[in-house]
GROMACS .gro file of C-alpha atoms in nm:
model
  430
    1MET     CA    1   1.325   0.444   3.048
    2THR     CA    2   1.003   0.409   2.846
    3GLY     CA    3   0.932   0.772   2.895
    4LEU     CA    4   1.282   0.871   2.782
    5LEU     CA    5   1.237   0.643   2.474
    6PHE     CA    6   0.912   0.806   2.355
    7CYS     CA    7   0.994   1.160   2.464
    8SER     CA    8   1.322   1.156   2.272
    9LEU     CA    9   1.143   1.000   1.970
   10LEU     CA   10   0.877   1.276   1.975
   11LEU     CA   11   1.153   1.545   2.013
   12PHE     CA   12   1.339   1.408   1.713
   13PHE     CA   13   1.014   1.417   1.508
   14LEU     CA   14   0.948   1.776   1.606
   15LEU     CA   15   1.304   1.865   1.509
   16GLY     CA   16   1.241   1.714   1.163
   17VAL     CA   17   1.491   1.429   1.212
   18PRO     CA   18   1.414   1.147   0.949
   19VAL     CA   19   1.215   0.859   1.094
   20ALA     CA   20   1.491   0.597   1.075
   21PHE     CA   21   1.742   0.819   1.253
   22ALA     CA   22   1.486   0.917   1.516
   23MET     CA   23   1.413   0.552   1.609
   24GLY     CA   24   1.776   0.456   1.615
   25LEU     CA   25   1.891   0.755   1.816
   26SER     CA   26   1.605   0.717   2.065
   27ALA     CA   27   1.686   0.348   2.119
   28ILE     CA   28   2.059   0.417   2.151
   29GLY     CA   29   1.989   0.690   2.410
   30VAL     CA   30   1.795   0.443   2.627
   31MET     CA   31   2.069   0.180   2.582
   32VAL     CA   32   2.341   0.426   2.691
   33GLN     CA   33   2.137   0.532   2.994
   34GLY     CA   34   2.094   0.165   3.094
   35GLY     CA   35   2.461   0.085   3.042
   36VAL     CA   36   2.409  -0.142   2.739
   37SER     CA   37   2.710  -0.166   2.503
   38LEU     CA   38   2.660   0.007   2.170
   39GLN     CA   39   2.792  -0.307   2.004
   40VAL     CA   40   2.456  -0.459   2.076
   41ALA     CA   41   2.290  -0.180   1.875
   42VAL     CA   42   2.503  -0.270   1.570
   43GLN     CA   43   2.417  -0.637   1.622
   44ARG     CA   44   2.048  -0.581   1.648
   45ILE     CA   45   2.038  -0.358   1.333
   46PHE     CA   46   2.234  -0.614   1.130
   47SER     CA   47   2.033  -0.914   1.255
   48THR     CA   48   1.711  -0.736   1.170
   49MET     CA   49   1.822  -0.684   0.808
   50ASP     CA   50   1.986  -1.019   0.773
   51SER     CA   51   1.651  -1.185   0.671
   52PHE     CA   52   1.569  -1.401   0.372
   53PRO     CA   53   1.197  -1.283   0.360
   54LEU     CA   54   1.320  -0.918   0.353
   55MET     CA   55   1.474  -0.989   0.015
   56ALA     CA   56   1.125  -0.986  -0.128
   57ILE     CA   57   1.108  -0.604  -0.083
   58PRO     CA   58   1.384  -0.503  -0.334
   59PHE     CA   59   1.266  -0.766  -0.576
   60PHE     CA   60   0.908  -0.650  -0.578
   61ILE     CA   61   1.015  -0.288  -0.597
   62LEU     CA   62   1.239  -0.372  -0.902
   63ALA     CA   63   0.961  -0.573  -1.069
   64GLY     CA   64   0.721  -0.278  -1.041
   65ASN     CA   65   0.974  -0.034  -1.171
   66LEU     CA   66   1.056  -0.255  -1.466
   67MET     CA   67   0.690  -0.283  -1.546
   68GLU     CA   68   0.646   0.087  -1.514
   69HIS     CA   69   0.945   0.178  -1.738
   70SER     CA   70   0.839  -0.082  -1.994
   71GLY     CA   71   0.511   0.113  -2.063
   72ILE     CA   72   0.298  -0.175  -1.935
   73SER     CA   73   0.054   0.088  -1.780
   74HIS     CA   74  -0.062   0.191  -2.135
   75ARG     CA   75  -0.180  -0.170  -2.203
   76LEU     CA   76  -0.358  -0.198  -1.864
   77ILE     CA   77  -0.538   0.140  -1.919
   78GLN     CA   78  -0.650   0.035  -2.270
   79PHE     CA   79  -0.793  -0.291  -2.128
   80ALA     CA   80  -0.965  -0.115  -1.836
   81ASN     CA   81  -1.106   0.145  -2.074
   82ALA     CA   82  -1.247  -0.122  -2.305
   83LEU     CA   83  -1.400  -0.295  -2.001
   84VAL     CA   84  -1.569  -0.015  -1.817
   85GLY     CA   85  -1.504   0.312  -2.011
   86ARG     CA   86  -1.857   0.343  -2.137
   87ILE     CA   87  -2.012   0.360  -1.789
   88THR     CA   88  -2.110   0.697  -1.644
   89GLY     CA   89  -1.792   0.844  -1.498
   90GLY     CA   90  -1.605   0.602  -1.724
   91LEU     CA   91  -1.255   0.735  -1.711
   92GLY     CA   92  -1.274   0.777  -1.328
   93ILE     CA   93  -1.384   0.411  -1.304
   94VAL     CA   94  -1.105   0.317  -1.551
   95THR     CA   95  -0.858   0.481  -1.310
   96VAL     CA   96  -0.971   0.259  -1.019
   97VAL     CA   97  -0.966  -0.058  -1.235
   98THR     CA   98  -0.624   0.028  -1.375
   99ALA     CA   99  -0.494   0.097  -1.023
  100MET     CA  100  -0.614  -0.249  -0.921
  101PHE     CA  101  -0.429  -0.412  -1.208
  102PHE     CA  102  -0.103  -0.217  -1.150
  103ALA     CA  103  -0.132  -0.265  -0.774
  104ALA     CA  104  -0.113  -0.636  -0.846
  105ILE     CA  105   0.220  -0.577  -1.012
  106SER     CA  106   0.395  -0.298  -0.820
  107GLY     CA  107   0.309  -0.342  -0.442
  108SER     CA  108   0.352   0.035  -0.407
  109SER     CA  109   0.097   0.315  -0.378
  110ALA     CA  110   0.324   0.590  -0.509
  111ALA     CA  111   0.442   0.381  -0.800
  112THR     CA  112   0.081   0.310  -0.895
  113ILE     CA  113  -0.010   0.675  -0.908
  114ALA     CA  114   0.310   0.768  -1.092
  115ALA     CA  115   0.261   0.495  -1.356
  116ILE     CA  116  -0.108   0.572  -1.446
  117GLY     CA  117  -0.172   0.925  -1.316
  118SER     CA  118   0.039   1.097  -1.580
  119ILE     CA  119  -0.187   0.937  -1.845
  120LEU     CA  120  -0.529   0.932  -1.686
  121ILE     CA  121  -0.545   1.275  -1.505
  122PRO     CA  122  -0.501   1.476  -1.829
  123ALA     CA  123  -0.733   1.225  -2.011
  124MET     CA  124  -1.005   1.283  -1.750
  125VAL     CA  125  -0.972   1.658  -1.771
  126ARG     CA  126  -1.006   1.646  -2.150
  127LYS     CA  127  -1.321   1.443  -2.106
  128GLY     CA  128  -1.483   1.717  -1.897
  129PHE     CA  129  -1.387   1.601  -1.541
  130PRO     CA  130  -1.275   1.891  -1.312
  131THR     CA  131  -0.906   1.887  -1.242
  132ASN     CA  132  -0.947   1.861  -0.869
  133PHE     CA  133  -1.186   1.572  -0.896
  134SER     CA  134  -0.961   1.391  -1.146
  135THR     CA  135  -0.668   1.437  -0.914
  136ALA     CA  136  -0.873   1.317  -0.607
  137VAL     CA  137  -0.982   1.000  -0.798
  138GLN     CA  138  -0.619   0.921  -0.881
  139ALA     CA  139  -0.498   0.983  -0.523
  140ALA     CA  140  -0.776   0.765  -0.370
  141SER     CA  141  -0.723   0.488  -0.623
  142GLY     CA  142  -0.351   0.485  -0.554
  143GLU     CA  143  -0.402   0.341  -0.208
  144LEU     CA  144  -0.494   0.007  -0.366
  145GLY     CA  145  -0.122  -0.024  -0.441
  146VAL     CA  146  -0.057  -0.134  -0.078
  147ILE     CA  147  -0.377  -0.334  -0.021
  148ILE     CA  148  -0.402  -0.558  -0.321
  149PRO     CA  149  -0.118  -0.817  -0.322
  150PRO     CA  150   0.174  -0.817  -0.359
  151SER     CA  151   0.212  -0.536  -0.105
  152ILE     CA  152   0.542  -0.407   0.039
  153PRO     CA  153   0.371  -0.286   0.370
  154MET     CA  154   0.232  -0.640   0.418
  155ILE     CA  155   0.584  -0.777   0.397
  156ILE     CA  156   0.708  -0.523   0.648
  157PHE     CA  157   0.414  -0.604   0.885
  158ALA     CA  158   0.481  -0.975   0.870
  159LEU     CA  159   0.840  -0.925   0.966
  160THR     CA  160   0.789  -0.675   1.246
  161ALA     CA  161   0.453  -0.771   1.402
  162GLY     CA  162   0.606  -0.952   1.699
  163VAL     CA  163   0.398  -1.259   1.635
  164SER     CA  164   0.425  -1.527   1.364
  165VAL     CA  165   0.246  -1.397   1.050
  166SER     CA  166   0.266  -1.555   0.706
  167ILE     CA  167   0.342  -1.315   0.422
  168GLY     CA  168   0.145  -1.543   0.184
  169ASP     CA  169  -0.163  -1.536   0.413
  170LEU     CA  170  -0.147  -1.153   0.430
  171PHE     CA  171  -0.126  -1.142   0.054
  172ILE     CA  172  -0.434  -1.354   0.006
  173ALA     CA  173  -0.622  -1.178   0.287
  174GLY     CA  174  -0.581  -0.844   0.110
  175ILE     CA  175  -0.776  -0.953  -0.202
  176ILE     CA  176  -1.136  -0.922  -0.077
  177PRO     CA  177  -1.070  -0.592   0.118
  178GLY     CA  178  -0.900  -0.457  -0.191
  179ILE     CA  179  -1.195  -0.541  -0.408
  180LEU     CA  180  -1.433  -0.391  -0.160
  181ILE     CA  181  -1.247  -0.063  -0.141
  182ALA     CA  182  -1.221  -0.055  -0.524
  183ALA     CA  183  -1.586  -0.126  -0.572
  184SER     CA  184  -1.683   0.150  -0.316
  185LEU     CA  185  -1.458   0.398  -0.501
  186MET     CA  186  -1.609   0.310  -0.835
  187LEU     CA  187  -1.960   0.348  -0.692
  188THR     CA  188  -1.864   0.688  -0.550
  189ILE     CA  189  -1.726   0.805  -0.880
  190TYR     CA  190  -2.038   0.682  -1.063
  191VAL     CA  191  -2.279   0.863  -0.827
  192LEU     CA  192  -2.082   1.190  -0.832
  193SER     CA  193  -2.039   1.177  -1.207
  194LYS     CA  194  -2.409   1.113  -1.254
  195LYS     CA  195  -2.503   1.391  -1.018
  196ASN     CA  196  -2.272   1.651  -1.154
  197GLY     CA  197  -2.262   1.549  -1.523
  198TYR     CA  198  -1.888   1.467  -1.522
  199GLY     CA  199  -1.735   1.317  -1.837
  200LEU     CA  200  -2.067   1.298  -2.032
  201GLU     CA  201  -2.039   1.250  -2.406
  202PRO     CA  202  -2.250   1.468  -2.636
  203ALA     CA  203  -2.577   1.295  -2.736
  204GLY     CA  204  -2.517   1.059  -3.029
  205THR     CA  205  -2.141   1.040  -2.982
  206GLU     CA  206  -2.130   0.784  -2.702
  207GLU     CA  207  -1.895   0.490  -2.763
  208LYS     CA  208  -2.064   0.161  -2.826
  209PHE     CA  209  -1.953  -0.164  -2.676
  210GLU     CA  210  -1.745  -0.373  -2.919
  211PHE     CA  211  -1.643  -0.717  -2.813
  212ALA     CA  212  -1.360  -0.716  -3.069
  213ALA     CA  213  -1.202  -0.408  -2.908
  214LEU     CA  214  -1.236  -0.566  -2.563
  215TRP     CA  215  -1.079  -0.891  -2.689
  216LYS     CA  216  -0.791  -0.707  -2.857
  217SER     CA  217  -0.712  -0.497  -2.547
  218ALA     CA  218  -0.733  -0.807  -2.326
  219LEU     CA  219  -0.478  -0.986  -2.545
  220ASN     CA  220  -0.252  -0.686  -2.533
  221ALA     CA  221  -0.271  -0.682  -2.147
  222PHE     CA  222  -0.265  -1.057  -2.104
  223PHE     CA  223   0.096  -1.102  -1.999
  224PRO     CA  224   0.096  -0.812  -1.750
  225LEU     CA  225  -0.224  -0.945  -1.596
  226LEU     CA  226  -0.071  -1.299  -1.575
  227MET     CA  227   0.195  -1.171  -1.332
  228PRO     CA  228  -0.017  -1.165  -1.015
  229VAL     CA  229  -0.157  -1.503  -1.101
  230ILE     CA  230   0.200  -1.650  -1.124
  231ILE     CA  231   0.300  -1.482  -0.789
  232LEU     CA  232  -0.002  -1.582  -0.580
  233GLY     CA  233  -0.050  -1.916  -0.762
  234GLY     CA  234   0.313  -2.000  -0.712
  235ILE     CA  235   0.307  -1.914  -0.341
  236TYR     CA  236  -0.010  -2.101  -0.259
  237GLY     CA  237   0.076  -2.385  -0.495
  238GLY     CA  238   0.387  -2.446  -0.292
  239ILE     CA  239   0.610  -2.384  -0.587
  240PHE     CA  240   0.805  -2.104  -0.431
  241THR     CA  241   0.825  -1.881  -0.125
  242PRO     CA  242   0.713  -1.513  -0.131
  243THR     CA  243   1.081  -1.409  -0.162
  244GLU     CA  244   1.129  -1.647  -0.454
  245ALA     CA  245   0.804  -1.525  -0.603
  246ALA     CA  246   0.951  -1.175  -0.600
  247ALA     CA  247   1.255  -1.292  -0.782
  248VAL     CA  248   1.042  -1.464  -1.040
  249ALA     CA  249   0.848  -1.132  -1.082
  250VAL     CA  250   1.168  -0.955  -1.164
  251GLY     CA  251   1.266  -1.211  -1.424
  252TYR     CA  252   0.916  -1.208  -1.571
  253SER     CA  253   0.905  -0.829  -1.589
  254PHE     CA  254   1.250  -0.812  -1.759
  255VAL     CA  255   1.165  -1.074  -2.021
  256LEU     CA  256   0.832  -0.904  -2.087
  257GLY     CA  257   0.983  -0.554  -2.125
  258LYS     CA  258   1.299  -0.653  -2.309
  259PHE     CA  259   1.204  -0.946  -2.536
  260VAL     CA  260   0.825  -0.958  -2.572
  261TYR     CA  261   0.729  -0.590  -2.593
  262LYS     CA  262   1.083  -0.463  -2.665
  263THR     CA  263   1.020  -0.137  -2.479
  264LEU     CA  264   1.287  -0.181  -2.213
  265ASN     CA  265   1.609  -0.027  -2.328
  266ARG     CA  266   1.938   0.051  -2.159
  267LYS     CA  267   1.828   0.403  -2.043
  268ASN     CA  268   1.497   0.302  -1.879
  269LEU     CA  269   1.653  -0.015  -1.736
  270MET     CA  270   1.919   0.191  -1.559
  271GLU     CA  271   1.642   0.432  -1.442
  272ALA     CA  272   1.444   0.146  -1.303
  273LEU     CA  273   1.752   0.001  -1.124
  274ARG     CA  274   1.842   0.346  -0.985
  275ASN     CA  275   1.494   0.403  -0.848
  276SER     CA  276   1.479   0.055  -0.701
  277VAL     CA  277   1.816   0.095  -0.520
  278ILE     CA  278   1.713   0.425  -0.363
  279ALA     CA  279   1.371   0.301  -0.248
  280THR     CA  280   1.526  -0.023  -0.110
  281ALA     CA  281   1.797   0.160   0.080
  282ILE     CA  282   1.541   0.386   0.244
  283ILE     CA  283   1.311   0.103   0.344
  284MET     CA  284   1.598  -0.128   0.469
  285PHE     CA  285   1.748   0.156   0.670
  286ILE     CA  286   1.410   0.221   0.839
  287ILE     CA  287   1.357  -0.155   0.903
  288GLY     CA  288   1.715  -0.190   1.050
  289ASN     CA  289   1.657   0.088   1.303
  290ALA     CA  290   1.306  -0.032   1.367
  291GLY     CA  291   1.449  -0.361   1.472
  292LEU     CA  292   1.673  -0.191   1.724
  293PHE     CA  293   1.381   0.023   1.847
  294GLY     CA  294   1.155  -0.283   1.876
  295TRP     CA  295   1.418  -0.465   2.077
  296VAL     CA  296   1.430  -0.182   2.323
  297LEU     CA  297   1.046  -0.183   2.336
  298THR     CA  298   1.044  -0.551   2.426
  299ALA     CA  299   1.311  -0.510   2.683
  300GLU     CA  300   1.109  -0.234   2.849
  301ARG     CA  301   0.788  -0.447   2.835
  302VAL     CA  302   0.603  -0.181   2.637
  303PRO     CA  303   0.361  -0.422   2.468
  304ASP     CA  304   0.258  -0.555   2.811
  305LYS     CA  305   0.206  -0.208   2.947
  306VAL     CA  306   0.002  -0.111   2.635
  307ALA     CA  307  -0.213  -0.425   2.677
  308GLU     CA  308  -0.276  -0.334   3.037
  309PHE     CA  309  -0.378   0.015   2.936
  310PHE     CA  310  -0.631  -0.102   2.674
  311ILE     CA  311  -0.772  -0.368   2.914
  312SER     CA  312  -0.818  -0.100   3.177
  313ILE     CA  313  -1.031   0.099   2.940
  314SER     CA  314  -1.239  -0.197   2.819
  315ASP     CA  315  -1.206  -0.568   2.764
  316SER     CA  316  -1.424  -0.553   2.454
  317PRO     CA  317  -1.257  -0.618   2.112
  318ILE     CA  318  -1.503  -0.387   1.957
  319VAL     CA  319  -1.390  -0.089   2.173
  320PHE     CA  320  -1.029  -0.191   2.121
  321LEU     CA  321  -1.063  -0.192   1.746
  322LEU     CA  322  -1.236   0.144   1.751
  323LEU     CA  323  -0.951   0.301   1.953
  324VAL     CA  324  -0.688   0.136   1.730
  325ASN     CA  325  -0.860   0.264   1.416
  326LEU     CA  326  -0.861   0.620   1.557
  327LEU     CA  327  -0.493   0.589   1.657
  328LEU     CA  328  -0.386   0.456   1.319
  329LEU     CA  329  -0.574   0.720   1.132
  330PHE     CA  330  -0.411   0.987   1.346
  331VAL     CA  331  -0.061   0.832   1.308
  332GLY     CA  332  -0.114   0.797   0.933
  333MET     CA  333  -0.159   1.172   0.902
  334PHE     CA  334   0.199   1.233   1.021
  335LEU     CA  335   0.414   0.924   0.947
  336GLU     CA  336   0.495   0.733   0.632
  337THR     CA  337   0.323   0.395   0.614
  338GLY     CA  338   0.638   0.172   0.650
  339ALA     CA  339   0.761   0.376   0.945
  340SER     CA  340   0.416   0.360   1.110
  341ILE     CA  341   0.410  -0.015   1.077
  342VAL     CA  342   0.755  -0.083   1.214
  343ILE     CA  343   0.685   0.137   1.519
  344ILE     CA  344   0.326   0.039   1.600
  345ALA     CA  345   0.294  -0.324   1.476
  346PRO     CA  346   0.528  -0.473   1.745
  347ILE     CA  347   0.331  -0.298   2.018
  348LEU     CA  348  -0.032  -0.349   1.911
  349THR     CA  349  -0.033  -0.692   1.736
  350PRO     CA  350   0.049  -0.888   2.055
  351VAL     CA  351  -0.219  -0.677   2.232
  352ALA     CA  352  -0.469  -0.758   1.956
  353ALA     CA  353  -0.396  -1.126   1.997
  354GLU     CA  354  -0.487  -1.090   2.366
  355PHE     CA  355  -0.824  -0.956   2.260
  356GLY     CA  356  -0.875  -1.262   2.034
  357ILE     CA  357  -0.809  -1.080   1.708
  358ASP     CA  358  -0.631  -1.283   1.441
  359PRO     CA  359  -0.292  -1.133   1.351
  360ILE     CA  360  -0.378  -1.159   0.977
  361HIS     CA  361  -0.700  -0.968   1.026
  362PHE     CA  362  -0.522  -0.713   1.241
  363GLY     CA  363  -0.252  -0.671   0.976
  364ILE     CA  364  -0.511  -0.590   0.717
  365ILE     CA  365  -0.687  -0.342   0.945
  366MET     CA  366  -0.352  -0.162   1.010
  367ILE     CA  367  -0.250  -0.145   0.645
  368VAL     CA  368  -0.598  -0.022   0.528
  369ASN     CA  369  -0.595   0.251   0.797
  370LEU     CA  370  -0.240   0.359   0.709
  371ALA     CA  371  -0.329   0.351   0.337
  372VAL     CA  372  -0.595   0.611   0.410
  373GLY     CA  373  -0.321   0.806   0.591
  374MET     CA  374  -0.155   0.839   0.244
  375LEU     CA  375  -0.450   1.055   0.144
  376THR     CA  376  -0.452   1.286   0.447
  377PRO     CA  377  -0.243   1.597   0.493
  378PRO     CA  378   0.017   1.694   0.607
  379VAL     CA  379   0.220   1.381   0.504
  380GLY     CA  380  -0.021   1.227   0.251
  381VAL     CA  381   0.224   1.097  -0.010
  382ASN     CA  382  -0.060   1.010  -0.250
  383LEU     CA  383  -0.181   1.366  -0.246
  384PHE     CA  384   0.162   1.510  -0.319
  385VAL     CA  385   0.231   1.271  -0.610
  386ALA     CA  386  -0.113   1.324  -0.767
  387CYS     CA  387  -0.110   1.697  -0.728
  388GLN     CA  388   0.243   1.717  -0.869
  389ILE     CA  389   0.120   1.529  -1.181
  390ALA     CA  390  -0.183   1.751  -1.211
  391GLY     CA  391   0.008   2.072  -1.142
  392ILE     CA  392  -0.222   2.192  -0.862
  393ARG     CA  393  -0.186   2.252  -0.483
  394ILE     CA  394  -0.306   2.007  -0.221
  395GLU     CA  395  -0.560   2.253  -0.075
  396GLN     CA  396  -0.732   2.264  -0.414
  397ILE     CA  397  -0.838   1.898  -0.391
  398VAL     CA  398  -0.937   1.874  -0.025
  399LYS     CA  399  -1.305   1.939  -0.095
  400ALA     CA  400  -1.308   1.681  -0.386
  401MET     CA  401  -1.152   1.424  -0.141
  402LEU     CA  402  -1.424   1.454   0.121
  403PRO     CA  403  -1.661   1.198  -0.033
  404PHE     CA  404  -1.377   0.949  -0.069
  405TYR     CA  405  -1.278   1.000   0.298
  406VAL     CA  406  -1.636   0.914   0.403
  407VAL     CA  407  -1.651   0.604   0.190
  408LEU     CA  408  -1.305   0.482   0.304
  409LEU     CA  409  -1.402   0.524   0.671
  410VAL     CA  410  -1.697   0.301   0.612
  411ASP     CA  411  -1.476   0.056   0.440
  412ILE     CA  412  -1.244   0.055   0.743
  413LEU     CA  413  -1.535  -0.019   0.982
  414LEU     CA  414  -1.653  -0.304   0.755
  415ILE     CA  415  -1.304  -0.460   0.736
  416SER     CA  416  -1.254  -0.415   1.108
  417TYR     CA  417  -1.581  -0.569   1.229
  418LEU     CA  418  -1.632  -0.827   0.959
  419PRO     CA  419  -1.319  -1.037   0.999
  420ASN     CA  420  -1.431  -1.292   0.737
  421LEU     CA  421  -1.354  -1.027   0.469
  422SER     CA  422  -0.991  -1.081   0.548
  423LEU     CA  423  -0.982  -1.441   0.684
  424TRP     CA  424  -1.218  -1.626   0.452
  425LEU     CA  425  -0.972  -1.671   0.155
  426PRO     CA  426  -0.670  -1.762   0.379
  427GLY     CA  427  -0.898  -2.013   0.560
  428LEU     CA  428  -0.967  -2.198   0.239
  429TYR     CA  429  -0.604  -2.302   0.215
  430LYS     CA  430  -0.570  -2.435   0.568
   0.00000   0.00000   0.00000
């Protein structure tokens, strides 16, 4: 039956069937073959979606959309520019810093690129950065949207991993890896800009540091920057759960856009709601069918068989993590991040636990690998969004992406083999 499950899944993928339908139909095919009532399929799909923690996903999506449609990204960009804009490769580094700020609001990679790319890519080009390099910087920076908390893929992982994983612990565990990746991207931009003379101001026209300008931009961005503090502080302060934190984020975003900045009108509010409903429906449909698929996997003892396979190769956690990284990078090239998590997490997370790898650490490894998959053709969503904004084709930025691929691979190895990068902060609260 296991062969039928995965062969039918692969066949559906090759036929271009959407991931959610492919998982659901594959699972139903195995159930019919085994004489299981289709009523069980409906029950499993419903029970998977009937989850209080899952409510955090639509709330975080809506909060990010409200912030985006309220023009918050302009304030974050101004603050980041005042902070690091005078450094060599300034606007490229501003892109990374702004992506960090917006990632701490939206929880989505594509939303981060859409919110700041339309402003910063043209600005970088005007400053003398090549278009392909500007687009590559934006695409690479966008992956921070799913690594720095709050992160929608982290919520999906926590609910589908097959072992008990705290969403709050995953959130806090993503902070140091997110900072590490951001710092490595900024260093890469600095070195490439210095070497190639990108974005250099004519002699005598360089902007000077002005504390007053920095202070003013910090005040303008104060309330948006306060949002992640409220979310994470509330969760770890025991004030509210991650789901309640997401609801608080929606209320905070609405008040900020409607009454503080007064930039949220009826039109962009309806647009934010429409985008949120569509994104939520897609994610929930995938999760529901993934629950059915995971139930069949468990019934067929697939995690046990996978564990036996890996142990037959080597009983070393080092070798296991290397193989897992290669697998995740390959899968990330062809599947969307959420779909990859709901298919792979229930299989590999229990196996990782048998190798003595903490589920929180493994979750961060999985999400960072799949975030890099957002930058790799043929299904790299970050590349498509950034190229659409820049008005160029994906093949035009592949060369510019190569240095970022190398740096991100090094980051993956560091995060994989230095578990304290992920586990130190969560350990402080235990």
